[in-house]
Coordinates of C-alpha atoms in Angstrom, one line a residue:
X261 CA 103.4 89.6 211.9
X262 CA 101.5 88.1 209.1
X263 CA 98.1 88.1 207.8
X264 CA 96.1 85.8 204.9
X265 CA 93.7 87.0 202.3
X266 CA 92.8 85.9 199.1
X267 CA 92.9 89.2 197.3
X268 CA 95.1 91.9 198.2
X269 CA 94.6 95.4 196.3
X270 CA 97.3 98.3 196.4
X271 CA 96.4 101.6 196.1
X272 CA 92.3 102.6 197.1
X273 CA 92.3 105.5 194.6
X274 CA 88.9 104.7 191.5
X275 CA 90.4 101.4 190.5
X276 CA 91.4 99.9 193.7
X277 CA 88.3 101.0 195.8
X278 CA 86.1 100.1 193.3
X279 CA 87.7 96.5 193.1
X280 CA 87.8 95.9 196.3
X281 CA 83.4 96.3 196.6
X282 CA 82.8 94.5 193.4
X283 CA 84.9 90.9 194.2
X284 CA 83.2 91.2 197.9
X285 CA 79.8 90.7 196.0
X286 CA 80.4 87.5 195.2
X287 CA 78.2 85.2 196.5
X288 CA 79.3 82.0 194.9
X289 CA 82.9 82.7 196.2
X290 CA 83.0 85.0 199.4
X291 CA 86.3 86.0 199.4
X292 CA 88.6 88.0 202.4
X293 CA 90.0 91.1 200.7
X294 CA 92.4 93.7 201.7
X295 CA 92.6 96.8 200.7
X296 CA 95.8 98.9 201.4
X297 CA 96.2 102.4 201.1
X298 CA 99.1 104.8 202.1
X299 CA 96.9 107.7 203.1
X300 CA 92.8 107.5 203.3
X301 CA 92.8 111.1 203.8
X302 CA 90.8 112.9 201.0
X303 CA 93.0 113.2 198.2
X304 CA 93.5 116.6 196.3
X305 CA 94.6 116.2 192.4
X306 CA 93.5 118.3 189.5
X307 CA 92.5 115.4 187.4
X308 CA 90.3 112.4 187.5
X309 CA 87.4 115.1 188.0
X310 CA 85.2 114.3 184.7
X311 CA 83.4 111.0 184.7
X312 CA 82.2 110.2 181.1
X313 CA 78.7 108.7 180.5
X314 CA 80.2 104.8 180.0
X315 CA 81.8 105.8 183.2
X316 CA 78.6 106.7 185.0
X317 CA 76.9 103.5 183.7
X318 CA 79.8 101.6 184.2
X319 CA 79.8 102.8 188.6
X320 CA 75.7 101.9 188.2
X321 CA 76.7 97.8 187.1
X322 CA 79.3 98.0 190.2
X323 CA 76.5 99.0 192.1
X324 CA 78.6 102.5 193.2
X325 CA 76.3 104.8 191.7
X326 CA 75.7 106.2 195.3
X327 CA 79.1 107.8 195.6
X328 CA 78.5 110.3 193.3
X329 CA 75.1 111.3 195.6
X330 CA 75.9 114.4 198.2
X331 CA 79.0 115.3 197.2
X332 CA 77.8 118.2 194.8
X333 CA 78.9 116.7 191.3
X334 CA 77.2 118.5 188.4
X335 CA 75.6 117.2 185.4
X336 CA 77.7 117.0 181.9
X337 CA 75.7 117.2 178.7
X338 CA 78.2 117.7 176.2
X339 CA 81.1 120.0 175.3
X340 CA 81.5 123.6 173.9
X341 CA 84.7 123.6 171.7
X342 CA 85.6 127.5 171.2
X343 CA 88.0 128.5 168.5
X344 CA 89.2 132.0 167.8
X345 CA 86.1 133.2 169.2
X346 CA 83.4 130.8 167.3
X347 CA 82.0 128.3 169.8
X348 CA 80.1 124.6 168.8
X349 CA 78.0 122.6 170.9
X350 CA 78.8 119.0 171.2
X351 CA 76.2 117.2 173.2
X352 CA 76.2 113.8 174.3
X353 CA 73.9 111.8 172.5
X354 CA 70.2 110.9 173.6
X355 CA 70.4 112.7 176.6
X356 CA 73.2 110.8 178.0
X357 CA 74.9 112.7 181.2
X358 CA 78.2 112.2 182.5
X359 CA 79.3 113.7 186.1
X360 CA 82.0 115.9 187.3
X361 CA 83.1 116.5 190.6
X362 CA 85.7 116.9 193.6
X363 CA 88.5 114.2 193.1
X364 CA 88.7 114.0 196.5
X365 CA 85.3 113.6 197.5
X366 CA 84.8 111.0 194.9
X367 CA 87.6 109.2 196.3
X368 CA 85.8 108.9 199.5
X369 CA 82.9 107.9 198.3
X370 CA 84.1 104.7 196.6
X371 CA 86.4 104.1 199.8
X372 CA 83.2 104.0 201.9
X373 CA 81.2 101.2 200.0
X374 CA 85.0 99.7 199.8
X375 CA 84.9 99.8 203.9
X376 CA 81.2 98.5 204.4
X377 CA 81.9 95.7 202.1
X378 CA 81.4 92.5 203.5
X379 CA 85.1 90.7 203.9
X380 CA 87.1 94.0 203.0
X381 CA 89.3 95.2 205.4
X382 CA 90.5 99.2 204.6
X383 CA 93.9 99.4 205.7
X384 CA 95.9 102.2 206.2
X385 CA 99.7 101.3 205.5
X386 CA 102.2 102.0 203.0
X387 CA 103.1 98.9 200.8
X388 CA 107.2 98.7 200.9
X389 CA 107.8 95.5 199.1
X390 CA 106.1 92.8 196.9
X391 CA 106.9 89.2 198.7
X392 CA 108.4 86.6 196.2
X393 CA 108.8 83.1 197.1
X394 CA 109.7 80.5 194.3
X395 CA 109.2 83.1 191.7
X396 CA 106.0 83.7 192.7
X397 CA 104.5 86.6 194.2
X398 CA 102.6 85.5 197.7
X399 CA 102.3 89.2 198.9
X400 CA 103.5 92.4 200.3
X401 CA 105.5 94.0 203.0
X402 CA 104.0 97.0 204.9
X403 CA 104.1 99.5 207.5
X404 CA 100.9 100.6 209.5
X405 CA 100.5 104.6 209.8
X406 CA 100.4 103.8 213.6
X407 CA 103.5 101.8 213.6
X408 CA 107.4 101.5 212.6
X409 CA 107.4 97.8 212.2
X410 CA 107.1 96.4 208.5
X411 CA 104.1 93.4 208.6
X412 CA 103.9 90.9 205.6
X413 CA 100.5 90.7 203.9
X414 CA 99.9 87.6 202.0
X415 CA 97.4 86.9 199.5
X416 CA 96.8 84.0 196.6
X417 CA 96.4 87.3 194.8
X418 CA 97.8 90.4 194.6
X419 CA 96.7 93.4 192.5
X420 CA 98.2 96.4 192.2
X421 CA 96.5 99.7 191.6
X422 CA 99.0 102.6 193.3
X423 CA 98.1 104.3 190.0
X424 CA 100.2 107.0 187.6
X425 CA 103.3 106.8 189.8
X426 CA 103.2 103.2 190.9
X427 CA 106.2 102.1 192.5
X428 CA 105.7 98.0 191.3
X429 CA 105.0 99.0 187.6
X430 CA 108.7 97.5 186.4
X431 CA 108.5 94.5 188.8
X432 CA 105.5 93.5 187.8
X433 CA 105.4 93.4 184.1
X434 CA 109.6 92.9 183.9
X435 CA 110.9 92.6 179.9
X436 CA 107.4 93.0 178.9
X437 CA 107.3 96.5 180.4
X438 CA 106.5 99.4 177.5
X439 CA 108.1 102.7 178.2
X440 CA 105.6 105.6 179.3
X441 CA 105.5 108.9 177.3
X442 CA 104.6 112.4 179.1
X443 CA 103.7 114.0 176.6
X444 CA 102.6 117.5 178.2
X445 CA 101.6 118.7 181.5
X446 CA 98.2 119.8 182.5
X447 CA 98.6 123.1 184.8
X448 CA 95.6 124.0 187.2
X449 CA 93.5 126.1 189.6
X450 CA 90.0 126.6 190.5
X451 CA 88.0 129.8 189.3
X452 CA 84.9 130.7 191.5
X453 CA 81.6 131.7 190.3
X454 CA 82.9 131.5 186.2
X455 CA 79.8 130.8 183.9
X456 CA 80.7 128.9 181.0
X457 CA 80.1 129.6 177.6
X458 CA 77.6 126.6 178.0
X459 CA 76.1 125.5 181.2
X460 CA 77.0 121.8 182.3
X461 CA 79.2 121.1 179.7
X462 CA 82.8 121.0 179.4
X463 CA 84.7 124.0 177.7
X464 CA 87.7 123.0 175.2
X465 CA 89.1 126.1 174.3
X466 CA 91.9 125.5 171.2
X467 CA 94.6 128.3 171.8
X468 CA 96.5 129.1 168.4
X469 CA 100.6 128.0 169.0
X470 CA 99.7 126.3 172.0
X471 CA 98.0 123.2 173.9
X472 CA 94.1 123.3 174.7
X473 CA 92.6 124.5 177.8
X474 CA 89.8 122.3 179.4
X475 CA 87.0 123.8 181.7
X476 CA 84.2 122.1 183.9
X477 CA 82.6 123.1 186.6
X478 CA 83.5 120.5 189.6
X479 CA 80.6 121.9 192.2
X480 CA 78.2 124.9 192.5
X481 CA 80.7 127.6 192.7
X482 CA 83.7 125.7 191.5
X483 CA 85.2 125.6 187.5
X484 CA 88.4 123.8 187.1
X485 CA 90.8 125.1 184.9
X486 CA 93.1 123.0 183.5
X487 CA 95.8 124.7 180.9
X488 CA 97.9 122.2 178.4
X489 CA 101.1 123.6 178.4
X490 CA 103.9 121.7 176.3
X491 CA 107.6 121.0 177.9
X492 CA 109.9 123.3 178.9
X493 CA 107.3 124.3 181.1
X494 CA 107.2 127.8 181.7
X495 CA 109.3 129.3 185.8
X496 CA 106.4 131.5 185.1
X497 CA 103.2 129.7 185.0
X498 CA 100.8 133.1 186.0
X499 CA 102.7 135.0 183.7
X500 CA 102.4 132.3 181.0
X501 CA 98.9 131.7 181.4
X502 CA 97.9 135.7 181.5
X503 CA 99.9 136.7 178.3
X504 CA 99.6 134.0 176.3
X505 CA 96.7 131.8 177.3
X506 CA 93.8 134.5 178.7
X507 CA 93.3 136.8 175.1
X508 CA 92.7 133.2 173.2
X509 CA 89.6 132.4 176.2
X510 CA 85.9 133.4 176.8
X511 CA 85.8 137.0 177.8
X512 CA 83.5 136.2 180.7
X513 CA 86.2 133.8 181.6
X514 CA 88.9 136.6 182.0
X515 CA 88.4 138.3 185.8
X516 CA 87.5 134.5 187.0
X517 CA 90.7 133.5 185.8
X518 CA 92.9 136.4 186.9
X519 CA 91.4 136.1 190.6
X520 CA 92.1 132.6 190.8
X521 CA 96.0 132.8 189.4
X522 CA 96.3 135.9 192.0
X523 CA 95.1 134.1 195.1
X524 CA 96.0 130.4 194.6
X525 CA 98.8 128.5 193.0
X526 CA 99.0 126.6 190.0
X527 CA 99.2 122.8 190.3
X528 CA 100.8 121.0 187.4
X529 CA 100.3 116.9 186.4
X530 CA 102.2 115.0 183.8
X531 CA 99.9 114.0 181.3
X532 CA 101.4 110.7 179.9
X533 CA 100.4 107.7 177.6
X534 CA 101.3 104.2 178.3
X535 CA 100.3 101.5 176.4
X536 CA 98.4 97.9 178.2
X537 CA 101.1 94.8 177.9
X538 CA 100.5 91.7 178.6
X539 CA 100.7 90.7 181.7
X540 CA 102.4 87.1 181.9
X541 CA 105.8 87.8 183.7
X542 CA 105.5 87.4 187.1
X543 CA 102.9 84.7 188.6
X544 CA 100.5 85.8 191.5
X545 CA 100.2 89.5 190.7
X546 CA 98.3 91.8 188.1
X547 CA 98.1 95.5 187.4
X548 CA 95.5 97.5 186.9
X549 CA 94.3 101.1 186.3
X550 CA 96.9 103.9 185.4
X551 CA 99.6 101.5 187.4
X552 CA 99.0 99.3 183.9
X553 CA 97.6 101.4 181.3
X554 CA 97.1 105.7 181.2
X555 CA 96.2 107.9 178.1
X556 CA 95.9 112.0 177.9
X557 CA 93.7 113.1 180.4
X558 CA 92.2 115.3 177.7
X559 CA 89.5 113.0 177.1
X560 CA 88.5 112.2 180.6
X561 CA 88.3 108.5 179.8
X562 CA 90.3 107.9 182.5
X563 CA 88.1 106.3 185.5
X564 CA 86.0 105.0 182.6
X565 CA 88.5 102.8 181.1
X566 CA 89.2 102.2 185.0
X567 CA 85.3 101.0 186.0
X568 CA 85.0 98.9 182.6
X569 CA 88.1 96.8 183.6
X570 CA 87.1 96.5 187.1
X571 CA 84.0 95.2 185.8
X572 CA 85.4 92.9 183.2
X573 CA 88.0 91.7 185.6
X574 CA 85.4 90.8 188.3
X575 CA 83.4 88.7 185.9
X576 CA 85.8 86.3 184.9
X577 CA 87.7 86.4 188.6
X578 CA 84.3 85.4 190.3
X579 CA 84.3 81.8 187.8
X580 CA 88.0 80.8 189.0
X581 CA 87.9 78.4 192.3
X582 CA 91.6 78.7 192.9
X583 CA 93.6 82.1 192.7
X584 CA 96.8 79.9 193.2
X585 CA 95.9 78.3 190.0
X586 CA 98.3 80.2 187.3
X587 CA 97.0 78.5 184.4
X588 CA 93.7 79.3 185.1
X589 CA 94.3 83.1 185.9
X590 CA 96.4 83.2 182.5
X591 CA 93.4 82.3 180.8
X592 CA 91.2 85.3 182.9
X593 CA 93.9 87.5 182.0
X594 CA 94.0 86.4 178.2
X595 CA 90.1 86.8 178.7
X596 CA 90.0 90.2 180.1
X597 CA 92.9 91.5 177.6
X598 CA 91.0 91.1 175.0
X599 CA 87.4 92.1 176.2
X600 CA 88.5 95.4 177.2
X601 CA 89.8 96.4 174.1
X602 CA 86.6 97.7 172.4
X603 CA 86.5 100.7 175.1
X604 CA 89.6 101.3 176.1
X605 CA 91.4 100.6 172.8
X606 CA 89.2 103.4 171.3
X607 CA 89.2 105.7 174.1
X608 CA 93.1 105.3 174.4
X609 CA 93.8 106.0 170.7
X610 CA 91.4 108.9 170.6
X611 CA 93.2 110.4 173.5
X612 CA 96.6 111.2 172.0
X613 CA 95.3 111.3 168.5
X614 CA 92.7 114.5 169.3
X615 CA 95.4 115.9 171.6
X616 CA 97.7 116.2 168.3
X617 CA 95.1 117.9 166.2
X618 CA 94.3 120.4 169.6
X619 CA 97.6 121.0 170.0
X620 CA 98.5 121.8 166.7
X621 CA 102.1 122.1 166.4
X622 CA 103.0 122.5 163.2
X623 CA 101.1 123.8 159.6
X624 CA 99.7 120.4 159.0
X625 CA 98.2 120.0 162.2
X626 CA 96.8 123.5 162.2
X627 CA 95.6 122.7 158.9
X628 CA 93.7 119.3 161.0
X629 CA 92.8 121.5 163.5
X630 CA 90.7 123.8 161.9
X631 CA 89.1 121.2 159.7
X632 CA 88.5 119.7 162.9
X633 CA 86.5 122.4 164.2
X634 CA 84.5 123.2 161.0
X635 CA 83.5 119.5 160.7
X636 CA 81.8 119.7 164.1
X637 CA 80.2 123.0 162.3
X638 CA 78.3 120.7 160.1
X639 CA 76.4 119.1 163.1
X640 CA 74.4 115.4 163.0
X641 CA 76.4 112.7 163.2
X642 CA 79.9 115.1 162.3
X643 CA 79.5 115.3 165.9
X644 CA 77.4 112.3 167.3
X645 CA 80.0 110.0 166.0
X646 CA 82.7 111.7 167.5
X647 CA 81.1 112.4 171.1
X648 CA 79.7 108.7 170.9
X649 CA 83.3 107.6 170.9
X650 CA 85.0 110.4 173.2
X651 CA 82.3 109.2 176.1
X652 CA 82.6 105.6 176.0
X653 CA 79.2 105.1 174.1
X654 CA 80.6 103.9 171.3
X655 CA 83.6 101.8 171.5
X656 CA 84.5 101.0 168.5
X657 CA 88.2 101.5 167.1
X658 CA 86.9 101.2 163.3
X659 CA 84.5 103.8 164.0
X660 CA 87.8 106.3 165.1
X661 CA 89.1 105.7 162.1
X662 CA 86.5 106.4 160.2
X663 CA 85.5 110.0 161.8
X664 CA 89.8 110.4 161.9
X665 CA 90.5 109.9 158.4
X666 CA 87.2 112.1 157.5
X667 CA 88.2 114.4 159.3
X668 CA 91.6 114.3 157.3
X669 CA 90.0 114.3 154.0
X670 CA 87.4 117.3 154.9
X671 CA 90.4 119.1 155.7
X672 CA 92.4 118.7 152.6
X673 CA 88.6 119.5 150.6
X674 CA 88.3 122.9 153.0
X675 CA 91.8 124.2 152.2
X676 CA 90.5 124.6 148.4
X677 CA 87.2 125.6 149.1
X678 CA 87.3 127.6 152.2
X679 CA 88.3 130.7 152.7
X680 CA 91.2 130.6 154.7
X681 CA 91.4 132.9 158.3
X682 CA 94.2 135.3 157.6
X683 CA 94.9 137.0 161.3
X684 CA 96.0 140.2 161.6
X685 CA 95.9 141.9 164.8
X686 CA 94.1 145.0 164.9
X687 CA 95.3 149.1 165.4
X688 CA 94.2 150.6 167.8
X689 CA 91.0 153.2 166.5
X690 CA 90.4 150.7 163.4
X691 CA 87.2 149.3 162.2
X692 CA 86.4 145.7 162.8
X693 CA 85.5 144.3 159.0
X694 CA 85.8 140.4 157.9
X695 CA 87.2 139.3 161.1
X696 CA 85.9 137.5 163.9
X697 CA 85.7 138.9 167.5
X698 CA 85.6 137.5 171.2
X699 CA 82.6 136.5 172.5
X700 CA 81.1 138.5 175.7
X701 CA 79.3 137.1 178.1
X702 CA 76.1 137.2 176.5
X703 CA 77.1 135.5 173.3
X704 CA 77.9 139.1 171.4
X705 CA 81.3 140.4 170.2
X706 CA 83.6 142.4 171.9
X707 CA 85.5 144.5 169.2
X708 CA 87.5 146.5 171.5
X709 CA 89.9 143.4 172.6
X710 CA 89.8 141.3 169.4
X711 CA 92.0 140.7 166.3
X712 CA 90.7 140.7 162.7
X713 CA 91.0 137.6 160.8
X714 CA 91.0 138.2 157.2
X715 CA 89.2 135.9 155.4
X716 CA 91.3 134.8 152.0
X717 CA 89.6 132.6 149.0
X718 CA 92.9 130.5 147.5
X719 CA 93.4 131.1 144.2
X720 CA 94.5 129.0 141.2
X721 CA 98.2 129.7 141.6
X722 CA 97.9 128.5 145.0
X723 CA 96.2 125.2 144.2
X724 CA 99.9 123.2 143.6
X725 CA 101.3 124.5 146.9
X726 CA 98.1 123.5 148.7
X727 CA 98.5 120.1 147.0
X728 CA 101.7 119.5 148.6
X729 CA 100.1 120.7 151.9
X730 CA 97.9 117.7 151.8
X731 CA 100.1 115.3 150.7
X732 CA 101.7 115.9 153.8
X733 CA 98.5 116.6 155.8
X734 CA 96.9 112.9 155.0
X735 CA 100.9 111.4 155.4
X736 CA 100.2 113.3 159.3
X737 CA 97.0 111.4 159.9
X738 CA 98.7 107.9 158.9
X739 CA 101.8 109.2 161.4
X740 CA 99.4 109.7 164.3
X741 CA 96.8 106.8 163.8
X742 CA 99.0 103.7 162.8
X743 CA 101.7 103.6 165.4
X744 CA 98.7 104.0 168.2
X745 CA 96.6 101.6 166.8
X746 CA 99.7 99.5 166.4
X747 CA 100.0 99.8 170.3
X748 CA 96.1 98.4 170.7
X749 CA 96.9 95.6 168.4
X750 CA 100.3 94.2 169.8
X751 CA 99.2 91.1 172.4
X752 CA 103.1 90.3 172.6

């Protein structure tokens, strides 16, 4: 059995769904689409939950704004970054929201507009094979759910969005291909009924020796938990996230957390970065989404930098007359490679390169880290700047490196003028003087479960050791930034 289309899409996950509505809006060039999808049962992942403002705008241009009505998504204002028990409020800027939500139900949504589009047809089938014929791709092989016999699909077009895992990722880009890096894994559960330091905002808790936890509430009653933890992974994940992971969090977070670990199992997601190539290899296909291009989920730029391509891709796709016309679709391609670069370029770069400094492994980046975390302190555009760029407002890759490197420099000034946080965990019976403590639930201390941290004014004879320190701690920040700008740049 065979069928013709003009456009075929793989995978109906944010990318593919999306893609399929937006081409069937064309009106200049109606176009027969299908859309093929292993499993259009709600899917159930622990990421791809936070949709950043760009990303909300981005669904309202695609005319998808309506899947994120009835399906309980909460507002997102901004962020709460808590360190050793201080907190600071990030907020978006001009009272910009983002959305987070079920995965699943998301999912759904975009899949419904994708089967009410005009010329779509959903498909349930898994995609065995791409069909080659002259060197050319002309379409795919499949089975139906409801049947045993593979059917080809044919298309002038085929686009592949089976996302993190894809299965056509090599085939498609060939020699061109750049090698994916997992870089942690993100390990998650639910809690029920946790209040957050900060209402409707997302929660990044930086945990001394170890990667960042990330919390947002996903519907009424449900906070998603998701715990960086750094390979080896732990046999142990409870037992991990209890002894090393809870003392670092929110007190009010504590009995949320221990119910949730006690009742349901911990989930776990590689958390990789792969750079955008080019993609000129193989004629008649094109990837797109996290089949093509994925950063740290840390971010949550994610279905942002997926919605901006879809758009970008759909604007140049609906001037082209003749899919089958290579030259013409390497120039779209060449088109959309370098539009997209602006948002995803920056929102990429920042992903890995603020996962370094919350991960912190090592003196230097500890040194980062907390000059991180007292730049935000200092409040105006310390943290507009930075927000602007984590939420897709402001795409701008000279901008990152701007806030980066000033971040660098204020670091190396507030390791001679601070006074540096000396901890020492506290006896049992002793006072609590200097230090810092956990926060309660209402914003107070809690001196019965905290450490002291000693606060230490460097002295003179320390000043040529410190010196060295930030030698090494500005050599850091050219380590992490070059090689993934270098990655943005490269069009070969």
């Amino acid at each position: 059995m065979s069928s013709q289309y003009d456009v075929l899409i793989v995978g109906a996950g944010i990318a593919g769904s999306a893609l399929a509505h937006a081409l069937s809006q064309s009106v200049a060039l109606p176009r027969r689409i299908a859309l093929l999808e292993r499993s259009l049962a709600e899917p159930d992942r622990i990421v791809g939950e936070l949709l950043q403002p760009a990303g909300v705008a981005f669904l309202d241009k695609l005319g998808l704004q309506g899947a994120l009505e009835g399906i309980d998504a909460i507002p997102v204002h901004g962020y709460a970054v808590v360190q050793d028990g201080r907190i600071v409020h990030i907020p978006y800027p001009d009272g910009r929201e983002g959305r987070s939500f079920h995965h699943g139900l998301f999912v759904q949504g975009l899949r419904e507009y994708a089967m009410r589009a005009k010329g779509v047809d959903v498909i349930e089938a898994t995609v065995n094979e791409l069909v080659e014929e002259e060197g050319r791709v002309v379409g795919v092989k499949a089975t139906r759910s409801s049947g045993k016999e593979k059917e080809v699909f044919r298309a002038d077009l085929t686009i592949i969005a089976d996302g993190c895992f894809s299965n056509f990722r090599s085939t498609v880009q060939g020699s061109s291909a750049r090698p994916s890096n997992t870089r942690s894994h993100f390990c998650g559960t639910i809690l029920k009924g946790a209040r957050l330091p900060i209402p409707q905002h997302g929660t990044v808790a930086l945990v001394r020796g170890h990667g960042p936890v990330l919390l947002y509430q996903i519907s009424e009653h449900d906070t998603r938990m998701l715990v960086d933890v750094k390979g080896p992974v732990p046999s142990d994940l409870k037992k991990h996230i209890i002894t090393e992971i809870l003392p670092s969090l929110p007190n009010q977070l504590h009995e949320p957390i221990r119910s949730a670990l006690s009742v349901d199992r911990v989930r776990r997601m590689p958390n990789s970065f792969l750079p955008p190539a080019p993609q000129t290899h193989k004629r008649g296909v094109i990837l797109i989404g996290d089949a093509w291009n994925m950063r740290h989920p840390l971010t949550g730029g994610g279905m942002t930098v997926a919605l901006s391509d879809v758009y970008i891709l759909c604007q140049h796709l609906d001037k082209v007359n003749d899919l089958l016309d290579w030259s013409q679709m390497k120039d779209v391609l060449n088109k959309w490679w370098w539009e997209r670069k602006g948002l995803a370029a920056t929102i990429n770069i920042m992903s890995i390169a603020l996962y370094d400094v919350f991960g912190a492994d090592g003196e230097c980046l500890t040194v980062f880290q907390d000059g991180c975390f007292k730049y935000f302190e200092r409040g105006g555009e310390s943290v507009r700047g930075p927000v602007s760029l984590l939420s897709g407002i402001a795409p701008s890759t000279s901008l990152l490196a701007y806030h980066f490197f000033y971040v660098a420099f204020y670091s190396i000034w507030a390791l001679f003028v601070h006074p540096r946080r000396i901890h020492a965990p506290r006896a049992n019976g002793e006072s609590h003087m200097n230090g810092t403590s956990n926060m309660t639930e209402n914003g107070e201390t809690d001196e019965k479960h905290s450490d002291m941290y000693i606060a230490q004014t460097p002295s003179i004879l320390d000043f040529p050791r410190l010196f060295w320190l930030s030698c090494r701690v500005l050599w850091t920040a050219c380590v992490i930034f070059g090689p993934l700008l270098w990655t943005e740049i490269r069009w070969w």
